[in-house]
Amino acid sequence: MATDHQNPASKQQQPGTSAFKVILHAFQTFIFYPPPIHPQLIIYEQENFQGRCHELTGPCNNLQEAGVEKVGSILVLCGPWVGYEQANCKGEQYVFEKGEYPRWDSWTNSRRSDTIFAFRPIKVDSQEHKIVLYENPSFAGKKIEIIDDDVPSFHAHGYQEKVSSVRVQSGTWVGYQYPGYRGFQYLFEKGEYKDSSEFGAQMPQIQSVRRIRDMQWHQRGAFHPTN
């Protein structure tokens, strides 16, 4: 479901300090969007939460058909969510947890594309996390098992970067092409992925992985990458 809003701050910009703009944005967010209990995401067509804005409370397979011309910034009031480079939830993936994403480089650094055409909520139904990643397809070869932890570098644990199949026994995860949670992102929900194509990878390369969390289990907030 998508609804369209006109951002009051985008109608007329007044001179002021950046601190004032931040306070104004926070005030508008509190007034117009009180804390939700269901998935809720706000898309702004310009950077820094300016321009027309659109609200999502459920899956949207084609943002253009819903009236969204461009995704410039994103505010996640209740999540997590996953965005897709192409319509019908295809192409490169972008994971969004509760928080603010003022520009494109705040949700990806892969630099392959600057478009998002689809969104859907991610179901997080467990506070426990366990994932097993395998070197070869069909769960063969060397493996690395991770339980209730984030791993910024597989190399530090003696594992190389080739990952061709994955078993998620509990929790929801996001894998990254490079160490330090960089590069292409791959969403892993509970289940089995017998080949890298099943989790959207063109090459079987993953070098870091972390847990996806939401406010249901983690009241103090979600994951925050370090610079």
Steps between C-alpha positions, in 0.01 A plus 500: 500500500635840403367845585628837381579801721628849424789585730422844651868584526545459123252774404714791608852493636585768756854604597623334815767290654539129436420436866165673457423282197578185697271609785227595255525164326481314832199709607318435171574129525359486854186700408411328174637152566454383861680179599334216303438139601495363144762527221520860383742670263500852354658564158608855408567583136791731588801465725490607866126424534382766255243501220195281463481210743324167485408261779529122478340264750533183295667352192525708184623317190518809279554845651444678169153350470436626856590855392858517630719673242833470685642382832721774643487424874324256731361509853427161660260543790448129556688227323709337379447521123679392184512710184574371150675654202233369262123460506343176629771469768789424266855625461730642764368496859514770767416428864341779707458491876330759720666837445575778251665466158550854363692408183572208271842434654340451843343168395754362250857538382491259208458790253350274234161669488323803647143374466250314716182367342355266765471459878371237739508458879738242647349263754714469813338232714783384726746652741738207442730487197681210335635480144729254319681605182654243264781525247325295229142466371258256667662549844832338415863585570641716777251684719480773762232491771397823674278515810370826652785713369597747227814417299663798324770281336498131416877511448547578870329166575713306250233473231539613139236704322335237276141431610285298261222374729348604832280351772321742734375309802373803695490875479542725198838602359666717237821395330743737330734456206799651681632524859370778722141465373580648157400420144193316378250394767323163516196443719480163676167410655434168672539215253744340256685650204656219294680728255624860499241592236227422754613789721556737207877483461667509160822369659528269806685757707410603856756633746291636789159436653286649774165452669194704403311627801188699574337670797299190590808332646751784531334795671807722481513500122657325207848443359708809431803456269819678595690722261 
